[in-house]
Short mmCIF file of C-alpha atoms in Angstrom, two decimals:
data_model
loop_
_atom_site.label_atom_id
_atom_site.label_comp_id
_atom_site.label_asym_id
_atom_site.label_seq_id
_atom_site.Cartn_x
_atom_site.Cartn_y
_atom_site.Cartn_z
CA UNK A 23 4.49 31.25 -26.19
CA UNK A 24 8.13 30.74 -25.35
CA UNK A 25 10.24 29.16 -28.03
CA UNK A 26 11.22 25.55 -27.75
CA UNK A 27 14.41 25.08 -25.78
CA UNK A 28 14.44 28.64 -24.46
CA UNK A 29 15.27 28.98 -20.77
CA UNK A 30 12.38 30.64 -18.93
CA UNK A 31 13.18 34.10 -17.68
CA UNK A 32 12.30 35.56 -14.30
CA UNK A 33 8.85 36.66 -15.37
CA UNK A 34 8.04 33.22 -16.78
CA UNK A 35 9.11 31.44 -13.62
CA UNK A 36 7.35 33.78 -11.22
CA UNK A 37 3.97 33.88 -12.98
CA UNK A 38 0.88 32.12 -11.67
CA UNK A 39 0.58 28.77 -13.40
CA UNK A 40 -2.07 26.07 -13.68
CA UNK A 41 -1.16 22.86 -15.45
CA UNK A 42 2.10 24.42 -16.63
CA UNK A 43 0.36 27.37 -18.31
CA UNK A 44 0.45 30.93 -17.12
CA UNK A 45 -2.82 32.32 -15.74
CA UNK A 46 -1.35 35.58 -14.47
CA UNK A 47 -3.47 37.47 -16.99
CA UNK A 48 -6.73 36.22 -15.46
CA UNK A 49 -6.98 38.50 -12.35
CA UNK A 50 -6.37 41.82 -14.18
CA UNK A 51 -8.72 40.77 -17.00
CA UNK A 52 -11.49 39.93 -14.53
CA UNK A 53 -10.93 43.26 -12.79
CA UNK A 54 -11.04 45.12 -16.11
CA UNK A 55 -14.34 43.52 -17.11
CA UNK A 56 -15.84 43.95 -13.64
CA UNK A 57 -15.07 47.68 -13.57
CA UNK A 58 -16.52 48.18 -17.07
CA UNK A 59 -19.73 46.29 -16.22
CA UNK A 60 -20.17 48.01 -12.87
CA UNK A 61 -19.64 51.43 -14.41
CA UNK A 62 -22.22 50.65 -17.12
CA UNK A 63 -24.77 49.78 -14.44
CA UNK A 64 -24.16 52.73 -12.10
CA UNK A 65 -25.85 56.07 -12.20
CA UNK A 66 -24.31 59.05 -13.92
CA UNK A 67 -23.71 60.81 -10.59
CA UNK A 68 -21.49 57.99 -9.32
CA UNK A 69 -19.14 56.30 -11.77
CA UNK A 70 -16.18 54.00 -11.05
CA UNK A 71 -14.54 53.99 -14.49
CA UNK A 72 -11.49 55.85 -13.14
CA UNK A 73 -10.77 52.78 -10.96
CA UNK A 74 -9.65 51.09 -14.16
CA UNK A 75 -6.20 52.50 -13.41
CA UNK A 76 -5.89 49.60 -10.94
CA UNK A 77 -5.82 47.06 -13.79
CA UNK A 78 -2.29 47.75 -15.09
CA UNK A 79 -1.16 48.11 -11.48
CA UNK A 80 -2.33 44.57 -10.68
CA UNK A 81 -0.79 43.30 -13.91
CA UNK A 82 2.54 44.90 -13.01
CA UNK A 83 2.67 42.80 -9.85
CA UNK A 84 2.03 39.38 -11.42
CA UNK A 85 2.52 39.61 -15.20
CA UNK A 86 5.47 40.21 -17.47
CA UNK A 87 6.36 43.53 -19.06
CA UNK A 88 4.53 42.86 -22.32
CA UNK A 89 1.46 41.58 -20.48
CA UNK A 90 1.40 44.71 -18.35
CA UNK A 91 1.76 46.93 -21.43
CA UNK A 92 -1.16 45.12 -23.07
CA UNK A 93 -3.36 45.70 -20.04
CA UNK A 94 -2.29 49.36 -19.92
CA UNK A 95 -3.51 49.78 -23.52
CA UNK A 96 -6.71 47.80 -22.84
CA UNK A 97 -7.40 49.96 -19.81
CA UNK A 98 -7.15 53.14 -21.93
CA UNK A 99 -9.30 51.71 -24.73
CA UNK A 100 -11.92 50.42 -22.29
CA UNK A 101 -11.99 53.77 -20.52
CA UNK A 102 -12.54 55.68 -23.77
CA UNK A 103 -15.19 53.22 -24.99
CA UNK A 104 -17.21 53.20 -21.76
CA UNK A 105 -16.83 56.92 -21.03
CA UNK A 106 -17.91 58.09 -24.49
CA UNK A 107 -21.00 55.86 -24.36
CA UNK A 108 -22.43 58.10 -21.61
CA UNK A 109 -24.16 61.40 -22.27
CA UNK A 110 -21.79 64.34 -22.35
CA UNK A 111 -22.82 65.67 -18.94
CA UNK A 112 -21.85 62.37 -17.27
CA UNK A 113 -18.51 61.85 -19.00
CA UNK A 114 -15.40 62.07 -16.80
CA UNK A 115 -13.40 63.36 -19.73
CA UNK A 116 -9.75 64.33 -20.15
CA UNK A 117 -8.55 64.42 -16.49
CA UNK A 118 -9.38 60.76 -15.85
CA UNK A 119 -8.09 59.82 -19.30
CA UNK A 120 -4.71 61.29 -18.35
CA UNK A 121 -4.86 59.44 -15.01
CA UNK A 122 -5.51 56.06 -16.70
CA UNK A 123 -2.86 56.61 -19.40
CA UNK A 124 -0.23 57.79 -16.93
CA UNK A 125 -1.10 54.95 -14.54
CA UNK A 126 -0.62 52.41 -17.32
CA UNK A 127 2.75 53.87 -18.32
CA UNK A 128 3.99 53.92 -14.71
CA UNK A 129 2.74 50.36 -14.13
CA UNK A 130 4.65 49.13 -17.19
CA UNK A 131 7.80 50.87 -15.97
CA UNK A 132 7.38 49.40 -12.49
CA UNK A 133 6.91 45.93 -13.97
CA UNK A 134 10.13 46.30 -15.96
CA UNK A 135 11.99 47.19 -12.75
CA UNK A 136 10.43 44.21 -10.94
CA UNK A 137 11.32 41.73 -13.67
CA UNK A 138 14.88 43.03 -13.82
CA UNK A 139 15.22 42.59 -10.06
CA UNK A 140 13.80 39.07 -10.26
CA UNK A 141 16.22 38.12 -13.00
CA UNK A 142 19.12 39.39 -10.90
CA UNK A 143 17.86 37.48 -7.87
CA UNK A 144 17.45 34.25 -9.84
CA UNK A 145 20.93 34.66 -11.29
CA UNK A 146 22.36 35.06 -7.80
CA UNK A 147 20.45 31.97 -6.66
CA UNK A 148 21.99 30.02 -9.53
CA UNK A 149 25.46 31.23 -8.50
CA UNK A 150 24.83 30.24 -4.89
CA UNK A 151 23.49 26.84 -5.93
CA UNK A 152 26.60 26.25 -8.05
CA UNK A 153 28.79 27.26 -5.11
CA UNK A 154 26.88 24.96 -2.77
CA UNK A 155 27.26 21.99 -5.11
CA UNK A 156 30.97 22.73 -5.50
CA UNK A 157 31.48 22.77 -1.72
CA UNK A 158 28.98 20.03 -0.81
CA UNK A 159 29.38 17.71 -3.76
CA UNK A 160 26.61 15.18 -4.46
CA UNK A 161 27.50 11.77 -3.04
CA UNK A 162 26.68 8.70 -5.16
CA UNK A 163 24.57 5.97 -3.55
CA UNK A 164 26.72 3.51 -1.66
CA UNK A 165 29.76 5.78 -1.95
CA UNK A 166 32.68 4.31 -0.03
CA UNK A 167 30.66 1.24 0.91
CA UNK A 168 28.30 3.32 3.06
CA UNK A 169 24.58 3.87 2.99
CA UNK A 170 24.18 7.58 3.58
CA UNK A 171 21.72 10.45 3.57
CA UNK A 172 22.06 14.14 4.33
CA UNK A 173 19.94 17.25 4.73
CA UNK A 174 21.31 20.78 4.68
CA UNK A 175 19.20 23.75 5.76
CA UNK A 176 20.73 27.22 5.59
CA UNK A 177 19.59 29.68 8.26
CA UNK A 178 19.52 32.31 5.47
CA UNK A 179 16.80 30.95 3.19
CA UNK A 180 17.91 33.26 0.37
CA UNK A 181 21.60 32.38 0.56
CA UNK A 182 21.06 28.59 0.88
CA UNK A 183 24.73 28.08 1.72
CA UNK A 184 26.74 28.55 4.89
CA UNK A 185 29.60 27.17 6.98
CA UNK A 186 28.38 23.60 7.55
CA UNK A 187 30.19 20.92 5.57
CA UNK A 188 30.29 17.14 5.19
CA UNK A 189 31.77 14.54 2.88
CA UNK A 190 32.68 10.87 2.43
CA UNK A 191 36.06 9.88 1.01
CA UNK A 192 36.95 6.25 0.29
CA UNK A 193 40.60 5.28 0.03
CA UNK A 194 43.12 2.43 0.35
CA UNK A 195 42.93 2.55 4.16
CA UNK A 196 39.14 2.56 4.35
CA UNK A 197 36.39 5.13 4.09
CA UNK A 198 36.58 8.39 6.04
CA UNK A 199 33.65 10.64 6.91
CA UNK A 200 33.86 14.30 7.94
CA UNK A 201 31.18 16.65 9.25
CA UNK A 202 31.94 20.13 10.54
CA UNK A 203 30.67 23.58 11.34
CA UNK A 204 32.73 26.72 10.71
CA UNK A 205 32.39 29.48 13.28
CA UNK A 206 30.68 32.50 11.77
CA UNK A 207 28.62 33.00 8.64
CA UNK A 208 28.87 34.44 5.18
CA UNK A 209 31.40 33.91 2.41
CA UNK A 210 34.27 33.72 4.90
CA UNK A 211 32.74 30.62 6.48
CA UNK A 212 32.10 29.09 3.04
CA UNK A 213 35.74 29.73 2.11
CA UNK A 214 36.94 27.88 5.23
CA UNK A 215 34.58 24.96 4.57
CA UNK A 216 35.86 24.65 1.00
CA UNK A 217 39.49 24.70 2.17
CA UNK A 218 38.92 22.01 4.80
CA UNK A 219 36.96 19.78 2.43
CA UNK A 220 39.67 20.02 -0.20
CA UNK A 221 42.29 18.94 2.33
CA UNK A 222 40.07 16.16 3.64
CA UNK A 223 39.45 14.68 0.21
CA UNK A 224 43.17 14.42 -0.51
CA UNK A 225 44.49 13.37 2.90
CA UNK A 226 41.65 10.92 3.63
CA UNK A 227 42.55 9.07 0.45
CA UNK A 228 46.34 9.08 0.76
CA UNK A 229 47.03 8.94 4.52
CA UNK A 230 46.86 5.50 6.19
CA UNK A 231 46.36 6.96 9.69
CA UNK A 232 43.24 8.86 10.73
CA UNK A 233 45.39 10.87 13.15
CA UNK A 234 47.45 12.12 10.22
CA UNK A 235 44.28 13.19 8.42
CA UNK A 236 43.29 15.15 11.53
CA UNK A 237 46.73 16.78 11.67
CA UNK A 238 46.47 17.79 8.01
CA UNK A 239 43.08 19.40 8.68
CA UNK A 240 44.47 21.35 11.64
CA UNK A 241 47.45 22.55 9.58
CA UNK A 242 45.13 23.63 6.74
CA UNK A 243 42.97 25.57 9.15
CA UNK A 244 45.96 27.41 10.61
CA UNK A 245 47.33 28.19 7.15
CA UNK A 246 43.96 29.51 6.01
CA UNK A 247 43.64 31.78 9.04
CA UNK A 248 47.18 33.03 8.50
CA UNK A 249 46.44 33.82 4.86
CA UNK A 250 43.18 35.63 5.68
CA UNK A 251 44.97 37.71 8.33
CA UNK A 252 47.73 38.67 5.88
CA UNK A 253 45.17 39.55 3.20
CA UNK A 254 43.12 41.65 5.63
CA UNK A 255 40.12 39.33 5.23
CA UNK A 256 39.97 38.00 8.79
CA UNK A 257 36.83 39.39 10.45
CA UNK A 258 37.43 37.85 13.90
CA UNK A 259 38.44 34.53 15.41
CA UNK A 260 37.95 31.70 12.98
CA UNK A 261 37.76 28.03 13.89
CA UNK A 262 35.70 24.97 13.03
CA UNK A 263 34.23 22.17 15.08
CA UNK A 264 33.97 18.77 13.48
CA UNK A 265 33.84 15.01 13.70
CA UNK A 266 36.18 12.75 11.70
CA UNK A 267 35.18 9.09 11.39
CA UNK A 268 37.14 6.21 9.91
CA UNK A 269 35.53 2.99 8.67
CA UNK A 270 38.33 0.42 8.37
CA UNK A 271 38.24 -2.74 6.30
CA UNK A 272 40.05 -4.95 8.83
CA UNK A 273 37.53 -4.46 11.66
CA UNK A 274 33.89 -4.23 10.63
CA UNK A 275 32.59 -3.91 14.19
CA UNK A 276 34.38 -0.69 15.20
CA UNK A 277 35.03 2.79 13.85
CA UNK A 278 37.70 5.37 14.63
CA UNK A 279 36.46 8.76 15.75
CA UNK A 280 38.28 12.07 16.30
CA UNK A 281 36.16 14.86 17.74
CA UNK A 282 37.19 18.50 17.23
CA UNK A 283 35.00 20.12 19.90
CA UNK A 284 31.78 18.98 18.23
CA UNK A 285 28.63 17.39 19.62
CA UNK A 286 29.31 13.63 19.75
CA UNK A 287 27.50 11.54 17.15
CA UNK A 288 24.61 9.24 18.04
CA UNK A 289 24.59 5.53 17.27
CA UNK A 290 21.13 4.24 16.38
CA UNK A 291 20.66 0.49 16.28
CA UNK A 292 18.18 -2.28 17.01
CA UNK A 293 19.18 -2.09 20.67
CA UNK A 294 18.37 1.61 21.02
CA UNK A 295 20.17 4.94 20.83
CA UNK A 296 23.46 5.83 22.48
CA UNK A 297 25.85 8.76 22.29
CA UNK A 298 29.52 8.31 21.49
CA UNK A 299 32.12 9.64 23.95
CA UNK A 300 32.67 13.37 23.45
CA UNK A 301 36.45 13.18 23.17
CA UNK A 302 38.90 15.84 24.35
CA UNK A 303 39.76 17.62 21.12
CA UNK A 304 39.48 21.36 20.60
CA UNK A 305 38.04 22.88 17.42
CA UNK A 306 40.24 23.06 14.34
CA UNK A 307 42.41 26.17 14.46
CA UNK A 308 42.95 26.14 18.24
CA UNK A 309 45.74 23.57 18.50
CA UNK A 310 48.09 26.13 20.07
CA UNK A 311 45.98 26.00 23.24
CA UNK A 312 46.70 22.31 23.95
CA UNK A 313 49.94 20.31 24.07
CA UNK A 314 48.93 17.47 21.76
CA UNK A 315 46.52 16.35 19.04
CA UNK A 316 43.02 15.11 19.86
CA UNK A 317 42.80 11.41 20.71
CA UNK A 318 41.63 8.74 18.29
CA UNK A 319 38.74 6.83 19.85
CA UNK A 320 37.88 3.30 18.74
CA UNK A 321 34.19 2.71 19.38
CA UNK A 322 31.95 -0.27 18.59
CA UNK A 323 29.55 0.00 15.68
CA UNK A 324 27.63 -3.19 15.15
CA UNK A 325 26.10 -4.50 11.93
CA UNK A 326 23.13 -2.41 10.85
CA UNK A 327 23.85 0.42 13.31
CA UNK A 328 23.62 3.94 11.90
CA UNK A 329 25.85 6.84 12.84
CA UNK A 330 23.96 10.16 13.11
CA UNK A 331 26.02 13.36 12.91
CA UNK A 332 24.42 16.79 13.24
CA UNK A 333 25.56 20.38 13.59
CA UNK A 334 24.39 22.73 16.33
CA UNK A 335 21.55 23.98 14.16
CA UNK A 336 19.77 20.83 15.38
CA UNK A 337 20.87 20.66 19.00
CA UNK A 338 20.39 24.39 19.58
CA UNK A 339 17.04 24.73 17.80
CA UNK A 340 14.56 26.32 20.23
CA UNK A 341 10.79 26.33 20.40
CA UNK A 342 8.55 29.25 21.41
CA UNK A 343 9.34 28.58 25.10
CA UNK A 344 13.10 28.60 24.54
CA UNK A 345 13.47 24.83 24.99
CA UNK A 346 16.18 23.07 22.99
CA UNK A 347 15.30 20.32 20.54
CA UNK A 348 15.53 16.96 22.41
CA UNK A 349 17.34 15.05 19.69
CA UNK A 350 18.13 11.86 21.60
CA UNK A 351 14.62 11.58 23.03
CA UNK A 352 12.91 12.16 19.66
CA UNK A 353 15.07 9.60 17.90
CA UNK A 354 14.55 7.07 20.71
CA UNK A 355 10.77 7.53 20.56
CA UNK A 356 10.71 7.16 16.78
CA UNK A 357 12.87 4.03 16.88
CA UNK A 358 10.65 2.46 19.55
CA UNK A 359 7.59 3.04 17.41
CA UNK A 360 9.18 2.07 14.10
CA UNK A 361 12.41 0.02 13.98
CA UNK A 362 12.70 0.92 10.28
CA UNK A 363 13.58 4.50 11.29
CA UNK A 364 17.19 3.32 11.57
CA UNK A 365 17.53 3.55 7.77
CA UNK A 366 19.68 6.66 7.00
CA UNK A 367 17.24 8.36 4.63
CA UNK A 368 14.30 7.95 6.98
CA UNK A 369 16.39 8.96 9.96
CA UNK A 370 17.54 12.19 8.31
CA UNK A 371 13.98 13.02 7.29
CA UNK A 372 12.78 12.36 10.84
CA UNK A 373 15.36 14.69 12.41
CA UNK A 374 14.91 17.38 9.75
CA UNK A 375 11.13 17.48 10.11
CA UNK A 376 11.33 17.34 13.90
CA UNK A 377 13.80 20.24 14.01
CA UNK A 378 11.65 22.38 11.74
CA UNK A 379 8.50 21.65 13.73
CA UNK A 380 10.23 22.34 17.03
CA UNK A 381 11.62 25.68 15.86
CA UNK A 382 8.51 26.68 13.93
CA UNK A 383 10.58 26.81 10.76
CA UNK A 384 12.82 29.58 12.14
CA UNK A 385 16.38 28.25 12.22
CA UNK A 386 18.90 30.28 14.17
CA UNK A 387 21.90 28.61 12.54
CA UNK A 388 22.81 26.52 9.53
CA UNK A 389 21.64 22.96 10.06
CA UNK A 390 23.17 19.76 8.72
CA UNK A 391 21.93 16.23 9.40
CA UNK A 392 24.12 13.39 8.15
CA UNK A 393 23.53 9.67 8.66
CA UNK A 394 25.87 6.87 7.55
CA UNK A 395 26.20 3.12 8.10
CA UNK A 396 28.07 0.28 6.51
CA UNK A 397 26.20 -0.88 3.46
CA UNK A 398 24.07 -3.91 4.13
CA UNK A 399 24.38 -6.89 1.78
CA UNK A 400 21.46 -7.51 -0.55
CA UNK A 401 19.33 -10.26 1.06
CA UNK A 402 18.52 -11.65 -2.39
CA UNK A 403 22.18 -11.96 -3.29
CA UNK A 404 22.96 -13.57 0.07
CA UNK A 405 20.22 -16.18 -0.27
CA UNK A 406 21.26 -17.03 -3.86
CA UNK A 407 24.89 -17.43 -2.79
CA UNK A 408 23.86 -19.71 0.09
CA UNK A 409 21.93 -22.01 -2.27
CA UNK A 410 24.66 -21.97 -4.87
CA UNK A 411 22.51 -20.35 -7.58
#
């Protein structure tokens, strides 16, 4: 039994468990007993006792090192006990004894290698999870006066982190929202996402103009590319698409939007689903190709309407026939059948599940689904204020 407070190791976490207790020892034990019983009930001309070498092999696949060693010893003891109970002319003798003993030793060694690999893999997962939480920080409920929900699905299920990024930053000039997708994959893309998010969190708080925030992001992207090129770390063209949204305090019925070559967000409300204008901006890092900055669009966003932002992992998800995921149609159908689907958490779950079903669970790119809306007042508080209670 593991000591109180001890962190479970790789073997503990990977074992078969029922009700929190390990049952990994059950299959090899059943196999051990079955082989012994069958051998006892077979004729002397045909014996299966040498198959007992399978027992430590099975244990090596599902048990820990000490469990496998125990089954290796039990296999040898059972072999000797059963074999010596037969008349001398039917005993398998020394050759099979060596086979069972050597098989047990090799199984224990193989188990040690497996457990070591699992520990290394779990350590790397912990590192990746820490990196992911550092880049995509957890957002408190109601952060910046917004109801929000997000889902992030990495195309690499082992890595669990990629180049998609999002954040909410409240400040004196209102709350700003950013969602983006770095071109490329791997640690280089994660590095870019971290750099852009760091710049966003500072500029979105301090800068009164959303256009200035956009300019700061573009400058940071160019500086990062320049640094990577000088350091010999640039593995090709690097840019990032994105959408920058500003929720101002002086106008609760509109939002400011700057689009950096990204799919335009959807607005989901009681009246249906509509797409925001695409804008004319190029991705971050490509400002040298155009004479001026991307325009700031002021678009209506009524009370209770939810803004849905996704990366191309959603819009480019394909089914078995190569058809793209029909995001607007699926959201429209869901809203028609259930007006409550407008709530950010339910909306994100709807799009996430629909994307996974459409693609059969095989994502070709990192996928981020992010839904935000102005926080709705508590109906209970409103009614109490109206009655003067």
